[in-house]
Coordinates of C-alpha atoms and ligand atoms in Angstrom, one line a residue:
M1 CA 243.9 53.2 83.4
V2 CA 240.0 53.1 84.2
E3 CA 238.0 53.3 81.0
E4 CA 235.8 56.6 80.9
L5 CA 231.8 55.4 81.5
S6 CA 230.0 57.9 79.3
R7 CA 226.5 58.0 79.2
E8 CA 223.7 59.4 76.8
T9 CA 220.1 60.2 78.2
D10 CA 216.9 62.4 77.5
V11 CA 216.6 63.7 80.9
V12 CA 219.1 63.7 83.7
V13 CA 217.8 64.2 86.6
I14 CA 220.4 65.1 89.7
G15 CA 219.4 64.4 93.5
A16 CA 216.3 61.5 94.4
G17 CA 214.6 62.9 96.7
P18 CA 211.1 63.6 97.0
G19 CA 211.5 66.4 94.2
G20 CA 213.8 64.1 92.1
Y21 CA 212.2 60.8 92.1
A22 CA 208.8 62.2 91.3
A23 CA 210.4 64.2 88.4
A24 CA 212.0 60.9 87.1
F25 CA 209.0 58.9 87.8
R26 CA 206.4 61.3 85.7
A27 CA 209.1 61.9 83.0
A28 CA 209.5 58.0 82.6
D29 CA 205.6 57.9 82.4
L30 CA 205.6 60.4 79.7
G31 CA 207.8 58.3 77.4
L32 CA 211.4 59.8 78.4
E33 CA 214.1 58.3 78.7
V34 CA 215.5 59.3 82.5
T35 CA 218.6 58.9 84.5
L36 CA 218.1 59.6 88.3
V37 CA 221.5 60.3 89.9
D38 CA 222.4 60.3 93.7
V39 CA 225.2 60.0 95.8
R40 CA 223.2 57.7 98.0
E41 CA 222.6 53.9 97.5
K42 CA 218.8 54.6 96.8
P43 CA 216.4 57.0 95.8
G44 CA 214.2 58.8 99.1
G45 CA 217.0 61.6 99.8
V46 CA 216.9 63.8 102.9
C47 CA 213.2 63.2 103.2
L48 CA 213.4 59.5 103.5
Y49 CA 216.9 59.1 105.1
E50 CA 217.0 62.0 107.2
G51 CA 214.1 64.1 107.3
C52 CA 210.2 63.5 107.4
I53 CA 210.1 59.9 107.6
P54 CA 212.5 59.2 110.3
S55 CA 211.7 62.0 112.1
K56 CA 207.6 61.0 111.9
A57 CA 208.7 57.4 112.9
L58 CA 210.3 58.9 116.3
L59 CA 207.4 61.3 116.6
F60 CA 205.0 58.6 116.7
A61 CA 206.9 56.9 119.4
A62 CA 207.1 60.0 121.0
E63 CA 203.0 60.5 120.9
L64 CA 202.4 56.6 122.3
V65 CA 204.8 57.4 125.4
S66 CA 202.9 60.7 126.1
E67 CA 199.0 59.0 125.1
A68 CA 200.2 56.1 128.0
R69 CA 201.1 58.9 130.5
R70 CA 198.0 61.0 129.7
A71 CA 195.8 57.7 130.2
K72 CA 195.8 58.2 133.8
E73 CA 193.2 61.0 133.4
L74 CA 190.9 58.2 132.1
G75 CA 191.7 56.2 135.0
I76 CA 193.8 53.6 132.9
H77 CA 197.4 53.6 134.6
F78 CA 200.6 52.0 132.6
S79 CA 203.4 51.8 134.4
D80 CA 206.6 54.3 133.0
P81 CA 207.8 53.1 130.0
R82 CA 211.1 51.3 129.5
I83 CA 212.5 52.3 126.1
D84 CA 214.9 50.1 124.3
V85 CA 216.8 52.7 122.3
G86 CA 218.5 50.0 120.1
D87 CA 215.1 48.5 119.3
L88 CA 213.2 51.8 118.6
R89 CA 216.0 52.9 116.4
R90 CA 215.7 49.4 114.3
W91 CA 212.2 50.1 113.9
K92 CA 212.8 53.4 112.3
E93 CA 215.8 52.4 110.0
D94 CA 213.5 49.1 109.1
I95 CA 210.9 51.9 107.8
V96 CA 213.0 53.8 106.0
E97 CA 214.8 50.6 104.1
N98 CA 211.5 49.2 103.3
F99 CA 210.2 52.7 101.7
T100 CA 213.9 53.0 99.9
K101 CA 213.2 49.8 98.4
G102 CA 209.9 50.0 97.3
L103 CA 210.7 53.6 95.7
Q104 CA 213.8 51.7 94.0
G105 CA 211.5 49.0 92.9
L106 CA 209.2 51.5 91.0
G107 CA 212.4 53.2 89.4
E108 CA 213.1 49.8 87.6
R109 CA 209.7 49.4 86.5
R110 CA 209.8 52.0 84.9
K111 CA 213.1 51.7 83.4
V112 CA 214.5 54.9 85.4
Q113 CA 218.3 54.1 85.2
F114 CA 219.6 55.0 88.9
V115 CA 223.1 56.1 88.7
R116 CA 225.4 56.4 91.8
G117 CA 227.5 59.1 92.0
R118 CA 227.9 63.2 92.9
A119 CA 226.9 65.4 90.0
S120 CA 228.7 68.5 88.8
F121 CA 227.8 70.2 85.4
E122 CA 230.9 70.5 82.7
G123 CA 228.3 72.8 80.7
S124 CA 224.9 73.2 79.9
E125 CA 224.7 69.9 78.2
S126 CA 226.6 67.1 80.5
L127 CA 227.4 66.2 83.9
R128 CA 230.8 64.9 85.6
L129 CA 230.1 62.2 88.1
K130 CA 232.3 61.0 90.8
G131 CA 232.1 58.3 92.9
G132 CA 230.7 55.7 91.0
E133 CA 230.8 53.5 87.7
V134 CA 229.7 56.1 85.7
S135 CA 231.8 59.8 84.9
Q136 CA 230.1 61.6 82.3
I137 CA 226.3 61.8 81.5
R138 CA 225.7 64.0 78.2
F139 CA 221.7 65.0 78.5
K140 CA 218.8 67.1 76.2
H141 CA 217.6 68.3 79.6
A142 CA 218.6 68.2 83.4
I143 CA 216.7 69.0 86.5
V144 CA 218.3 70.1 89.2
A145 CA 216.6 68.6 92.5
T146 CA 220.0 68.6 95.2
G147 CA 217.9 69.5 98.0
S148 CA 219.2 71.5 101.1
R149 CA 221.3 70.6 103.9
S150 CA 221.4 72.2 107.8
S151 CA 222.8 75.8 108.4
A152 CA 225.9 75.9 110.8
L153 CA 225.2 77.6 114.1
P154 CA 226.5 81.1 113.3
G155 CA 229.6 81.8 115.2
I156 CA 230.2 78.3 116.8
Q157 CA 233.5 76.7 115.4
I158 CA 233.8 73.7 117.4
T159 CA 233.6 69.9 116.0
S160 CA 232.5 67.5 118.4
D161 CA 230.3 64.7 118.7
R162 CA 228.2 66.6 121.1
L163 CA 227.1 68.9 118.7
M164 CA 224.7 67.4 116.9
Y165 CA 222.5 68.7 113.6
S166 CA 219.2 67.1 112.8
S167 CA 220.6 64.3 110.8
E168 CA 222.8 63.2 113.8
A169 CA 219.8 63.6 116.3
L170 CA 217.8 61.2 113.9
E171 CA 220.4 58.4 113.8
L172 CA 219.1 58.3 118.0
Q173 CA 222.5 57.1 119.2
E174 CA 221.6 57.3 122.8
V175 CA 219.2 59.8 124.7
P176 CA 221.0 62.2 126.5
E177 CA 220.2 63.4 130.1
T178 CA 220.6 67.1 129.2
L179 CA 219.7 68.3 125.7
L180 CA 220.1 72.1 124.1
V181 CA 218.0 72.8 121.2
V182 CA 219.1 75.8 119.5
G183 CA 216.5 77.2 117.5
G184 CA 212.8 76.7 117.8
G185 CA 211.4 76.4 114.4
Y186 CA 210.0 73.1 112.6
I187 CA 213.2 71.1 113.5
G188 CA 213.4 72.4 117.0
L189 CA 210.0 71.7 118.4
E190 CA 209.9 68.2 116.1
L191 CA 212.9 66.4 117.6
G192 CA 213.0 68.7 120.6
T193 CA 209.5 66.4 121.8
V194 CA 211.2 63.2 120.7
Y195 CA 214.0 64.0 123.2
A196 CA 211.9 64.9 125.8
S197 CA 209.5 62.1 125.4
L198 CA 212.2 59.9 125.4
G199 CA 213.5 61.0 128.7
S200 CA 215.9 64.1 127.7
K201 CA 215.9 67.2 129.8
V202 CA 215.5 69.6 127.1
T203 CA 215.9 73.7 127.0
V204 CA 215.0 75.1 123.8
V205 CA 216.7 78.7 123.1
E206 CA 214.9 80.7 120.1
L207 CA 216.5 84.0 118.4
T208 CA 213.4 85.7 118.0
D209 CA 210.2 86.6 120.2
Q210 CA 208.0 83.3 119.6
L211 CA 208.4 79.9 118.6
L212 CA 207.9 79.1 115.1
P213 CA 208.4 82.7 114.2
G214 CA 206.0 83.9 111.2
V215 CA 203.3 81.3 112.0
D216 CA 200.2 83.3 113.7
R217 CA 200.5 83.4 117.5
D218 CA 196.9 82.6 118.1
L219 CA 198.2 79.1 116.4
V220 CA 201.4 78.9 118.3
R221 CA 199.9 79.3 121.4
P222 CA 198.5 76.0 122.4
V223 CA 202.0 74.1 121.1
E224 CA 204.1 76.5 123.4
K225 CA 201.9 75.6 126.5
R226 CA 202.6 71.6 125.9
V227 CA 206.3 72.2 124.7
R228 CA 206.7 74.5 127.9
E229 CA 204.9 71.3 129.9
L230 CA 207.5 68.9 128.3
V231 CA 210.8 70.6 128.3
S232 CA 212.6 72.0 131.3
G233 CA 213.1 75.3 129.8
V234 CA 212.1 77.7 126.5
H235 CA 214.1 80.9 126.5
L236 CA 212.9 83.2 123.7
K237 CA 215.2 86.1 122.4
T238 CA 218.1 84.0 123.2
R239 CA 221.0 82.8 121.1
V240 CA 224.0 80.9 121.4
V241 CA 227.2 83.0 121.5
G242 CA 230.0 80.6 122.3
M243 CA 230.5 76.8 123.2
E244 CA 233.3 74.8 124.4
E245 CA 233.7 71.1 124.9
T246 CA 234.5 70.1 128.6
G247 CA 235.1 66.6 130.1
R248 CA 231.5 66.5 131.0
G249 CA 229.8 68.0 128.0
L250 CA 229.4 71.1 126.1
E251 CA 229.6 74.5 128.2
V252 CA 227.6 76.8 126.4
E253 CA 227.3 80.7 126.7
F254 CA 224.1 82.5 126.0
E255 CA 223.1 86.2 125.3
G256 CA 219.3 87.2 125.7
E257 CA 216.6 86.7 127.9
I258 CA 218.0 83.8 129.6
E259 CA 219.1 83.7 133.7
A260 CA 222.6 81.8 133.5
V261 CA 224.8 82.9 130.7
R262 CA 226.8 79.7 130.7
H263 CA 225.2 76.0 131.1
N264 CA 226.5 72.9 130.7
F265 CA 224.8 70.2 128.5
D266 CA 225.4 66.5 127.5
K267 CA 224.2 67.3 123.7
V268 CA 223.3 70.4 121.9
L269 CA 220.9 69.9 118.7
A270 CA 221.7 73.1 116.3
C271 CA 218.5 73.6 114.1
V272 CA 218.7 77.0 113.1
G273 CA 217.4 76.7 109.2
R274 CA 219.0 75.4 106.2
K275 CA 220.5 76.2 103.0
P276 CA 220.3 75.0 99.5
N277 CA 222.7 72.5 98.0
S278 CA 223.6 74.8 94.9
V279 CA 227.6 75.0 95.4
D280 CA 230.1 72.5 93.7
L281 CA 227.3 72.0 91.1
G282 CA 229.7 73.4 88.5
L283 CA 226.4 76.1 87.8
E284 CA 229.4 78.5 86.8
H285 CA 229.6 76.4 83.7
T286 CA 225.9 76.5 82.3
N287 CA 223.5 79.8 82.5
V288 CA 221.7 79.1 85.6
Q289 CA 221.6 82.0 88.2
T290 CA 221.3 81.6 92.0
D291 CA 219.6 84.5 94.1
E292 CA 221.7 85.8 97.3
N293 CA 220.9 82.9 99.2
G294 CA 222.1 80.4 96.7
F295 CA 218.5 79.5 95.8
I296 CA 218.4 78.4 92.0
Q297 CA 216.1 81.0 90.3
V298 CA 213.2 79.5 88.0
D299 CA 210.2 80.6 86.2
S300 CA 206.7 79.2 86.9
Q301 CA 207.7 76.2 85.2
R302 CA 210.6 75.7 86.8
R303 CA 212.8 76.5 84.0
T304 CA 216.1 78.4 84.8
G305 CA 218.4 81.1 82.6
D306 CA 219.6 78.0 80.9
Q307 CA 217.4 76.6 78.4
H308 CA 218.5 72.9 78.8
I309 CA 218.1 73.0 82.6
L310 CA 215.3 73.1 84.9
A311 CA 215.3 73.1 89.2
I312 CA 212.9 72.2 91.7
G313 CA 212.4 71.3 95.3
D314 CA 214.8 73.0 98.3
V315 CA 217.3 74.2 95.7
A316 CA 215.0 76.2 94.0
G317 CA 213.7 77.9 97.0
E318 CA 211.0 78.1 100.0
P319 CA 208.8 76.6 101.3
M320 CA 211.4 73.6 101.7
L321 CA 209.1 71.1 102.0
A322 CA 208.5 67.6 100.4
H323 CA 205.3 67.9 98.9
K324 CA 206.2 71.4 97.5
A325 CA 209.3 69.6 95.8
T326 CA 207.0 66.7 94.5
R327 CA 204.6 69.2 92.9
E328 CA 207.6 70.9 91.2
G329 CA 208.9 67.5 90.2
K330 CA 205.9 66.8 88.0
V331 CA 205.3 69.9 86.5
A332 CA 209.2 70.1 85.5
A333 CA 208.7 66.5 83.7
E334 CA 205.8 67.7 82.2
V335 CA 207.2 70.7 80.5
I336 CA 209.9 69.1 79.4
A337 CA 207.6 66.8 77.8
G338 CA 206.2 69.7 76.3
Q339 CA 203.0 70.0 78.4
P340 CA 201.6 73.4 79.2
S341 CA 202.4 72.8 83.2
S342 CA 203.0 75.3 85.5
F343 CA 203.5 75.7 89.3
D344 CA 200.5 77.5 89.9
N345 CA 199.5 76.5 93.2
L346 CA 197.7 78.6 95.1
A347 CA 197.8 76.9 98.8
I348 CA 201.2 75.0 99.8
P349 CA 200.2 73.1 103.3
A350 CA 202.8 73.4 106.0
V351 CA 202.5 71.2 109.5
V352 CA 204.7 71.3 112.2
F353 CA 204.0 67.4 114.0
T354 CA 204.3 68.5 117.5
D355 CA 201.7 67.8 119.5
P356 CA 199.4 69.6 119.4
E357 CA 200.2 69.6 115.4
V358 CA 199.9 73.4 113.5
A359 CA 199.0 73.4 110.1
W360 CA 198.4 76.0 107.7
C361 CA 197.7 77.1 104.2
G362 CA 196.9 79.9 102.1
L363 CA 196.9 83.5 103.5
T364 CA 197.8 83.7 107.5
E365 CA 196.4 86.7 109.6
T366 CA 200.4 87.6 110.0
Q367 CA 200.7 87.7 106.3
A368 CA 197.1 89.4 106.0
R369 CA 198.2 92.1 108.8
S370 CA 201.8 92.9 107.2
E371 CA 200.3 93.2 103.8
G372 CA 197.4 95.5 105.0
R373 CA 194.9 93.0 103.4
K374 CA 191.3 93.1 104.0
V375 CA 189.8 89.8 105.7
K376 CA 187.6 88.7 107.9
V377 CA 188.5 85.8 110.5
S378 CA 186.5 83.1 111.8
R379 CA 187.5 81.0 114.4
F380 CA 186.2 77.6 115.9
P381 CA 187.2 76.6 119.2
W382 CA 187.5 72.7 119.8
A383 CA 185.8 73.1 123.1
A384 CA 183.0 73.1 121.3
S385 CA 183.5 70.3 119.3
S386 CA 182.3 66.7 120.6
R387 CA 185.1 64.5 118.7
A388 CA 187.7 66.9 120.3
L389 CA 186.0 66.2 123.8
T390 CA 186.0 62.6 123.7
L391 CA 189.7 62.7 122.4
G392 CA 190.6 64.7 125.3
R393 CA 192.0 67.2 123.0
S394 CA 189.8 70.6 123.4
E395 CA 192.8 73.1 123.2
G396 CA 192.8 73.0 119.6
M397 CA 191.3 75.9 117.3
T398 CA 190.4 76.2 113.5
K399 CA 190.3 79.0 111.9
M400 CA 189.7 80.5 108.4
L401 CA 190.4 83.7 106.6
F402 CA 187.6 85.1 104.2
D403 CA 187.5 88.0 101.9
P404 CA 184.8 90.1 103.5
E405 CA 183.2 90.8 100.0
S406 CA 183.0 87.8 98.6
G407 CA 183.1 85.0 101.3
R408 CA 185.9 83.3 99.3
V409 CA 188.6 81.1 101.7
L410 CA 191.7 82.7 101.4
G411 CA 193.4 81.0 104.5
V412 CA 192.9 78.1 106.8
G413 CA 194.9 77.4 110.2
I414 CA 194.5 74.5 112.5
V415 CA 196.2 73.9 115.7
G416 CA 195.0 70.2 117.3
C417 CA 195.7 67.0 116.9
H418 CA 195.5 65.5 113.5
A419 CA 195.6 69.1 112.1
G420 CA 197.8 68.0 109.4
E421 CA 195.0 65.6 108.3
L422 CA 192.6 67.8 108.3
I423 CA 194.1 70.9 106.7
A424 CA 193.7 69.0 102.9
E425 CA 190.2 70.3 103.3
G426 CA 191.4 73.6 103.4
V427 CA 194.1 73.2 100.8
L428 CA 191.5 72.5 98.4
A429 CA 188.6 74.8 99.5
I430 CA 191.3 77.3 98.5
E431 CA 192.3 75.5 95.3
M432 CA 188.6 75.2 94.1
G433 CA 188.1 79.0 94.8
A434 CA 185.5 77.8 97.4
V435 CA 183.2 80.3 99.4
A436 CA 182.2 79.9 103.1
E437 CA 178.8 78.6 101.9
D438 CA 180.4 75.5 99.9
L439 CA 182.2 74.5 103.3
A440 CA 179.1 75.4 105.6
A441 CA 176.5 73.3 103.1
T442 CA 179.1 70.2 103.1
V443 CA 178.1 67.3 105.2
H444 CA 181.3 66.5 107.4
A445 CA 180.6 63.5 109.3
H446 CA 180.1 63.2 112.7
P447 CA 181.8 63.1 115.8
T448 CA 185.1 63.9 113.5
L449 CA 187.4 67.0 113.5
S450 CA 186.8 67.5 110.4
E451 CA 183.4 69.5 111.4
T452 CA 185.3 71.9 112.8
L453 CA 185.8 73.2 109.1
G454 CA 182.3 73.4 108.3
E455 CA 181.4 75.1 111.7
T456 CA 184.3 77.5 111.0
A457 CA 182.5 78.5 107.7
E458 CA 179.3 78.8 109.2
A459 CA 180.4 81.0 112.1
F460 CA 181.5 83.2 109.5
L461 CA 177.6 83.1 107.6
G462 CA 176.9 83.7 111.6
Q463 CA 175.1 80.0 111.7
A464 CA 177.5 77.4 113.8
I465 CA 175.5 75.1 115.7
H466 CA 177.9 75.1 118.5
I467 CA 178.5 78.4 119.0
Y468 CA 176.5 81.2 119.8
R469 CA 176.8 84.4 119.0
K470 CA 173.8 87.0 119.3
Ligands
FAD1 P1 216.1 66.1 98.9 O1 215.1 65.5 99.5 O2 217.1 67.2 100.1 O3 217.2 65.4 98.2 C1 218.3 65.5 97.5 C2 219.1 64.6 97.1 O4 219.9 65.1 96.1 C3 220.0 63.7 98.1 O5 219.3 62.5 98.3 C4 221.2 64.1 98.0 O6 222.0 63.0 98.5 C5 221.3 64.2 96.3 N1 222.5 65.4 95.9 C6 222.8 66.5 96.7 N2 223.8 67.0 95.7 C7 224.2 66.0 94.7 C8 224.9 65.9 93.4 N3 225.9 66.7 93.3 N4 225.2 64.8 92.9 C9 224.5 63.8 93.2 N5 223.1 64.1 94.1 C10 223.0 64.9 94.8 N6 209.3 68.6 104.9 C11 207.8 67.6 104.8 O7 206.7 67.9 103.8 N7 207.4 67.7 105.6 C12 208.2 66.8 106.5 O8 207.6 66.4 107.9 C13 209.8 67.4 106.8 N8 210.4 67.0 108.0 C14 211.5 67.3 108.1 C15 212.5 66.8 108.9 C16 213.9 67.2 109.0 C17 214.5 66.7 110.1 C18 214.3 68.1 107.8 C19 215.9 68.2 108.0 C20 213.7 68.2 106.8 C21 212.5 67.7 107.0 N9 211.4 68.2 105.4 C22 210.1 67.9 105.8 C23 212.2 69.0 104.6 C24 212.1 67.7 103.3 O9 213.0 67.1 103.7 C25 212.7 68.8 102.0 O10 211.8 69.7 101.6 C26 212.7 67.4 101.0 O11 213.4 66.3 101.4 C27 213.0 68.4 99.8 O12 213.4 67.6 98.4 P2 214.5 67.6 97.6 O13 213.8 66.5 96.4 O14 214.3 69.1 97.0 O15 215.6 67.4 97.8
NAD2 P1 213.6 77.0 110.4 O1 213.6 77.9 109.8 O2 211.8 75.9 110.8 O3 213.8 77.3 112.4 C1 214.7 77.7 112.7 C2 214.5 78.7 114.1 O4 216.0 79.0 114.6 C3 213.8 80.0 113.6 O5 212.9 79.9 114.8 C4 215.2 80.7 114.0 O6 214.5 82.2 114.4 C5 216.0 80.4 114.8 N1 217.5 80.7 115.2 C6 218.0 81.3 114.0 N2 219.5 81.4 114.6 C7 219.5 81.3 115.7 C8 220.4 81.1 116.8 N3 221.3 81.9 116.3 N4 220.1 81.2 117.7 C9 218.8 80.4 118.2 N5 217.6 80.4 117.5 C10 217.9 81.0 116.0 O7 214.4 76.0 110.6 P2 214.6 74.2 111.2 O8 214.2 73.9 112.1 O9 216.3 74.0 110.9 O10 213.9 73.4 109.6 C11 214.6 73.6 108.4 C12 213.4 73.3 107.1 O11 213.5 72.3 106.8 C13 212.2 74.2 107.6 O12 212.1 75.4 107.5 C14 211.0 73.2 107.0 O13 210.9 73.7 105.9 C15 211.8 72.0 106.9 N6 211.1 70.9 107.6 C16 210.1 71.0 107.6 C17 209.4 70.0 108.4 C18 207.8 69.7 108.3 O14 207.4 70.0 107.1 N7 207.2 69.1 109.3 C19 210.1 69.7 109.7 C20 211.2 69.6 109.9 C21 212.0 70.7 108.8

């Protein structure tokens, strides 16, 4: 009989994604004894292994391909790229391997005990582990950071290698000749762009009447235009109602605004949202509560209904973004260490890494309208930015939402190349309670795209140099 290996720890963190490893490292830095548990061999979570990082590596490759094609507008002619999928896959895997190894080293130096296994609660102070050397951990505090997984395509039961979710798509086994992307959200547009740039004929179907539902339409427009140029079809108000494996692919049946109700594809990528990993965690043996969507309910300190257990990241609610998980991880660790921390951030940036990128933070125009909030919106078109012109990217736009009385910055939205980098200034402005004058009087380097933020604030004040309003 195998002897049961049991451990005791101050803090156990379940799940070593960007929420979990940040929590574990912060707790260790605060002098707590920490054990970090994950089913994977090394820390990193979905973000490193099958999310943010591999997708951004492949998007960089896609960008290189499209920039090389675009170069002919400048009189520079490259021949068509020859893509070695094996080399590209290895390059992406090396990035992941490098970073997860780095995280493992950082954990070891902090004396965080990394334990492999699938954890579930036996009670409010103990965990059962399967699949590793340790079978039980008794703890004073636990932080649940188990993340999320892809939602299944509703109404479709088949199992087929041709039906992929984001994890399989990121493995990049091959570049299919034809690819159907179901869902025009973050993943659909990012990975749809990757496969289209690598040579697949991509079709996108989206249930609602716009790509990136919920995002301000003026921010989505330039992305939609570019996506339509890149792929062979975008069908809004359309959904998949049937799918069948045939000898030559997947025969897909549609309902909605699409001409052909049936079509054959080599592969299908389903990306219709994600759901929290809160089942099979033994939460019924604790006082932790979940909501109707399975998210663990937490307060502003990320405490659950159980005094020994906190929860962070995707499993603890929207938005399901890595940087939100990381911030929550730090808060949870500080709360356990007795600090008065709380997740009181005013702006969580969102970035869709399409070409052009879309980024926003704080209040959006769509939200303001639905809440009936009075705001003043100021826009600066990138056609008036000299930097955008030198990059050949004048399709971008920067906009800001201000409180009409105080001029306080309430929200920022940017569409254009590098929008994901530029949004940081907007986040800081909102967190610092900045008003339009603060941004207008800040000197932005010339020629940079960051000037568009200053000019958007100047436009609100009626002072923008590069746009004229009587
Ligand atoms: P995760 O990263 O999901 O990690 C959870 C960990 O818990 C996993 O390692 C899992 O193995 C482990 N685990 C689960 N259950 C158990 C258990 N019972 N016992 C032990 N271990 C367990 N977000 C961004 O901000 N920017 C992006 O660019 C971005 N791109 C993305 C691209 C894709 C394709 C996907 C799928 C997601 C992307 N996201 C992005 C979202 C981001 O990956 C998540 O928000 C983030 O990973 C959540 O972090 P987390 O710490 O909550 O959990
Ligand atoms: P999503 O919510 O962004 O998009 C899903 C899309 O699928 C929506 O537009 C929805 O209307 C559509 N849809 C739902 N059911 C459908 C159906 N039956 N037929 C057709 N369309 C349907 O979800 P996602 O793209 O799967 O990504 C999941 C989450 O992962 C994101 O919400 C985000 O939190 C995170 N993520 C973030 C990034 C990033 O930060 N850049 C990148 C990828 C993923």
